[in-house]
Coordinates of C-alpha atoms in Angstrom, one line a residue:
Chain A
M1 CA -1.4 4.3 -24.9
G2 CA -1.6 4.5 -21.1
T3 CA 0.4 3.6 -18.1
L4 CA -0.9 0.9 -15.6
T5 CA 0.6 0.4 -12.2
I6 CA -0.2 -2.8 -10.3
G7 CA 0.4 -2.9 -6.6
C8 CA 0.7 -6.5 -5.4
F9 CA 0.4 -7.4 -1.7
A10 CA -1.0 -10.9 -1.8
S11 CA 1.0 -14.1 -1.4
L12 CA 2.1 -16.2 -4.4
V13 CA 1.0 -19.5 -2.9
G14 CA -2.4 -19.6 -1.2
S15 CA -4.3 -17.4 -3.5
K16 CA -4.6 -16.7 -7.2
S17 CA -4.2 -12.9 -6.8
L18 CA -0.6 -12.8 -8.0
D19 CA -1.5 -15.1 -10.9
F20 CA -4.1 -12.6 -11.8
S21 CA -1.6 -9.7 -11.5
L22 CA 0.8 -11.4 -13.9
K23 CA -1.9 -12.1 -16.5
L24 CA -3.3 -8.6 -16.2
A25 CA 0.2 -7.1 -16.7
K26 CA 0.7 -9.3 -19.8
A27 CA -2.7 -8.3 -21.2
A28 CA -2.0 -4.6 -20.7
L29 CA 1.4 -5.1 -22.5
D30 CA -0.2 -6.9 -25.4
K31 CA -2.5 -3.9 -25.8
G32 CA 0.5 -1.6 -25.9
H33 CA 0.3 -0.1 -22.5
K34 CA 3.3 0.6 -20.2
V35 CA 3.2 -1.4 -17.0
N36 CA 4.8 -1.0 -13.5
I37 CA 4.5 -3.6 -10.8
W38 CA 5.1 -2.9 -7.1
L39 CA 5.7 -5.9 -4.8
S40 CA 5.0 -5.4 -1.1
S41 CA 4.2 -7.5 1.9
N42 CA 3.9 -11.3 1.0
A43 CA 4.0 -10.5 -2.7
T44 CA 7.8 -9.9 -2.4
I45 CA 8.1 -13.7 -3.0
M46 CA 6.9 -13.2 -6.6
A47 CA 10.3 -12.1 -7.8
K48 CA 12.4 -14.7 -6.0
A49 CA 14.7 -16.7 -8.3
N50 CA 15.1 -20.4 -8.3
Q51 CA 11.4 -21.2 -7.8
K52 CA 10.6 -24.9 -8.3
H53 CA 7.6 -25.3 -10.5
L54 CA 5.4 -27.9 -8.8
K55 CA 2.2 -28.4 -10.6
D56 CA 0.0 -28.0 -7.5
Y57 CA 1.4 -24.5 -6.7
S58 CA 1.4 -21.2 -8.4
H59 CA 4.8 -20.0 -9.7
S60 CA 5.9 -16.7 -11.0
E61 CA 9.6 -16.6 -11.9
K62 CA 9.1 -17.5 -15.6
Y63 CA 6.5 -14.8 -16.0
V64 CA 8.5 -12.2 -14.1
R65 CA 11.4 -12.8 -16.4
E66 CA 9.1 -12.4 -19.5
L67 CA 7.6 -9.2 -18.2
L68 CA 11.1 -7.7 -17.4
E69 CA 12.2 -8.6 -21.0
R70 CA 9.2 -6.7 -22.3
G71 CA 10.1 -3.6 -20.4
V72 CA 7.9 -3.9 -17.3
E73 CA 9.4 -2.2 -14.3
I74 CA 9.1 -4.4 -11.3
C75 CA 10.2 -3.3 -7.8
E76 CA 10.4 -5.0 -4.5
C77 CA 9.7 -3.3 -1.2
E78 CA 13.1 -3.7 0.4
A79 CA 12.0 -3.8 4.0
C80 CA 9.2 -6.3 3.2
A81 CA 11.6 -8.6 1.4
L82 CA 14.3 -8.4 4.1
A83 CA 11.8 -9.1 6.8
R84 CA 10.9 -12.3 5.0
G85 CA 14.6 -13.4 4.6
I86 CA 14.7 -12.5 0.9
Q87 CA 18.0 -11.0 -0.1
K88 CA 18.5 -8.9 -3.2
A89 CA 20.9 -11.5 -4.7
E90 CA 18.1 -14.1 -4.5
T91 CA 15.7 -12.1 -6.7
V92 CA 15.4 -12.3 -10.5
E93 CA 17.9 -10.0 -12.2
G94 CA 16.4 -6.8 -13.3
V95 CA 14.0 -6.5 -10.4
E96 CA 14.5 -3.1 -8.6
W97 CA 14.6 -2.7 -4.9
S98 CA 13.3 0.4 -3.3
A99 CA 10.9 1.8 -0.6
M100 CA 7.2 2.7 -0.6
H101 CA 7.7 6.1 -2.3
W102 CA 8.6 4.2 -5.5
Y103 CA 5.0 3.0 -5.6
L104 CA 3.6 6.5 -5.0
A105 CA 5.8 8.0 -7.7
K106 CA 4.6 5.4 -10.2
I107 CA 1.0 6.1 -9.2
Y108 CA 1.6 9.7 -9.9
N109 CA 2.6 9.0 -13.5
S110 CA -0.1 6.3 -14.1
D111 CA -3.4 6.5 -15.9
R112 CA -4.8 3.6 -13.9
V113 CA -3.8 1.9 -10.7
V114 CA -4.9 -1.6 -9.7
H115 CA -4.1 -2.3 -6.1
I116 CA -4.3 -6.0 -5.2
G117 CA -4.3 -6.2 -1.5
G118 CA -3.2 -9.0 0.7
E119 CA -4.8 -10.5 3.8
Chain B
M1 CA 3.1 19.7 -13.1
S2 CA 0.8 19.3 -10.2
V3 CA 0.1 17.6 -6.9
I4 CA -2.4 14.8 -7.0
E5 CA -4.5 13.4 -4.2
V6 CA -4.5 9.7 -3.6
G7 CA -7.1 8.2 -1.4
F8 CA -6.0 5.5 1.1
I9 CA -9.0 3.5 2.4
I10 CA -8.1 1.5 5.4
Q11 CA -10.8 -1.0 6.2
R12 CA -8.9 -3.9 7.8
P13 CA -8.7 -4.3 11.6
P14 CA -5.3 -3.9 13.3
Y15 CA -2.9 -6.8 13.9
K16 CA -5.1 -9.4 12.2
S17 CA -2.8 -8.8 9.2
E18 CA -0.2 -6.2 8.3
T19 CA -2.6 -4.6 5.8
S20 CA -3.6 -1.6 7.8
T21 CA 0.0 -0.9 8.9
L22 CA 1.1 -0.9 5.3
G23 CA -1.7 1.5 4.4
V24 CA -0.4 4.1 6.9
T25 CA 3.3 3.5 6.1
H26 CA 2.7 3.8 2.3
A27 CA 0.9 7.1 3.0
I28 CA 3.7 8.4 5.1
S29 CA 6.2 7.7 2.3
Y30 CA 4.7 10.7 0.5
Q31 CA 7.2 12.7 2.3
V32 CA 10.1 11.6 0.1
V33 CA 8.2 10.9 -3.1
D34 CA 9.4 14.1 -4.7
M35 CA 12.9 12.5 -4.9
L36 CA 11.5 10.5 -7.8
L37 CA 9.3 13.2 -9.4
E38 CA 9.9 16.4 -11.3
E39 CA 9.9 19.8 -9.6
G40 CA 6.4 20.9 -8.7
Q41 CA 5.0 17.3 -8.8
G42 CA 3.8 15.6 -5.6
V43 CA 1.3 13.3 -4.0
T44 CA -1.0 14.2 -1.2
P45 CA -2.4 11.1 0.6
K46 CA -5.9 11.3 2.1
V47 CA -6.2 8.5 4.6
C48 CA -9.7 7.3 5.5
F49 CA -10.4 4.7 8.2
I50 CA -13.8 3.0 7.6
G51 CA -15.5 -0.2 8.8
E52 CA -13.3 -2.3 11.0
G53 CA -10.4 0.0 10.0
V54 CA -11.6 2.5 12.6
L55 CA -10.3 0.0 15.2
N56 CA -6.7 1.0 14.2
C57 CA -7.4 4.5 15.7
I58 CA -7.9 3.5 19.3
S59 CA -5.1 4.8 21.6
G60 CA -3.2 2.7 24.2
Q61 CA -2.0 -0.1 21.8
K62 CA 0.5 -2.5 23.3
A63 CA 1.9 -4.0 20.1
M64 CA 5.6 -3.8 21.2
E65 CA 4.8 -5.5 24.5
N66 CA 2.7 -8.2 23.0
Y67 CA 4.1 -8.8 19.6
G68 CA 7.5 -7.0 19.6
V69 CA 6.5 -4.8 16.7
T70 CA 5.9 -1.1 16.3
S71 CA 2.3 -0.3 17.0
I72 CA -0.1 1.1 14.4
E73 CA -0.7 3.9 17.0
S74 CA 3.0 4.9 16.5
H75 CA 2.6 4.9 12.8
I76 CA -0.6 7.0 13.0
K77 CA 1.1 9.4 15.3
N78 CA 4.0 9.7 12.8
A79 CA 1.5 10.3 10.1
L80 CA -0.1 13.2 12.1
L81 CA 3.3 14.5 12.8
V82 CA 4.1 14.8 9.1
D83 CA 0.9 16.6 8.5
L84 CA -1.1 13.9 6.8
D85 CA -4.9 14.2 6.7
L86 CA -6.4 11.3 8.5
Y87 CA -10.2 10.8 8.5
V88 CA -12.2 8.4 10.7
C89 CA -15.7 7.5 9.8
K90 CA -18.1 8.8 12.4
E91 CA -20.9 6.3 11.8
D92 CA -18.4 3.3 12.1
L93 CA -17.0 4.6 15.4
E94 CA -20.6 4.8 16.7
R95 CA -21.3 1.3 15.4
F96 CA -18.4 0.0 17.5
G97 CA -19.3 2.2 20.5
I98 CA -16.0 4.0 20.4
S99 CA -16.1 7.5 21.8
E100 CA -13.8 10.2 20.3
D101 CA -11.8 10.6 23.5
R102 CA -10.4 7.1 23.0
L103 CA -8.8 8.0 19.7
I104 CA -5.1 8.5 19.1
D105 CA -3.7 11.9 19.6
A106 CA -0.2 13.0 18.7
E107 CA -0.2 16.3 20.6
D108 CA 2.5 14.9 22.9
M109 CA 4.8 14.6 19.9
G110 CA 4.1 18.2 18.8
A111 CA 1.8 17.3 15.9
D112 CA -0.5 20.0 14.7
K113 CA -2.8 17.6 13.0
K114 CA -5.5 15.5 14.7
L115 CA -7.6 12.5 13.5
Q116 CA -10.6 14.0 11.9
V117 CA -13.9 12.3 12.7
V118 CA -16.2 12.9 9.8
P119 CA -19.5 11.5 8.5
F120 CA -19.2 8.9 5.7
S121 CA -20.7 11.4 3.3
E122 CA -17.6 13.5 3.8
I123 CA -15.3 10.6 3.2
Q124 CA -17.1 9.9 0.0
K125 CA -16.4 13.4 -1.2
I126 CA -12.7 13.0 -0.3
L127 CA -12.5 9.8 -2.2
N128 CA -14.3 11.3 -5.2
N129 CA -11.6 14.0 -5.3
S130 CA -8.8 11.5 -5.4
K131 CA -7.1 10.6 -8.6
H132 CA -6.4 7.1 -7.5
L133 CA -7.7 4.9 -4.6
L134 CA -5.7 2.3 -2.7
V135 CA -7.7 -0.1 -0.5
F136 CA -5.9 -1.6 2.5

């Protein structure tokens, strides 16, 4: 089985790109692949804890927790998160914090990379 | 154990979003990626500016004065300083009427590298040789 790294840069609310990322990660896991997720730019909101699930808005916390439990490595861009006022203590437990070289290192060891850009 | 090439395609214009900045800064991070890899492993970014992305390469940007943020010009200069290969699509420069003498140069910082203006066919070859592509 292979390794898939997903780079997420889109916002959680306002587009369905992160919803797609989460579903893609789950589908890859179900097929037995290893998955890494890099959260940068507006996607850093994806791993924030205490999201309120309002039915009109996308939410990710529940899915992030499920992916972490299944062994997915998820990492926030520290600078992107801090610039948006997101502190490490506010993110879901188990989410890593690092810098951009984390993404490049995962890319190195990946069979496939899906880079989902933001606006 | 080997070094892989990763193609960075920057096609967004500057300052409309942070996308193009992130493309350059992610590429620059190759400098420390070996901290997370085994000995002999590495990543060589090949940064290609195409379409509206070539607008990022114009010198004289005033981002700090106007927005209070580091300019993409500074990031590109840093990229040249750390010996990244940065390619600019010749046809797209011509489409926008941008002459090569208006492009960023990091000679004042002591960089050996320069922005390389190449035809799109050359950029296609570069991307074909990349193991992975990241589109910004």
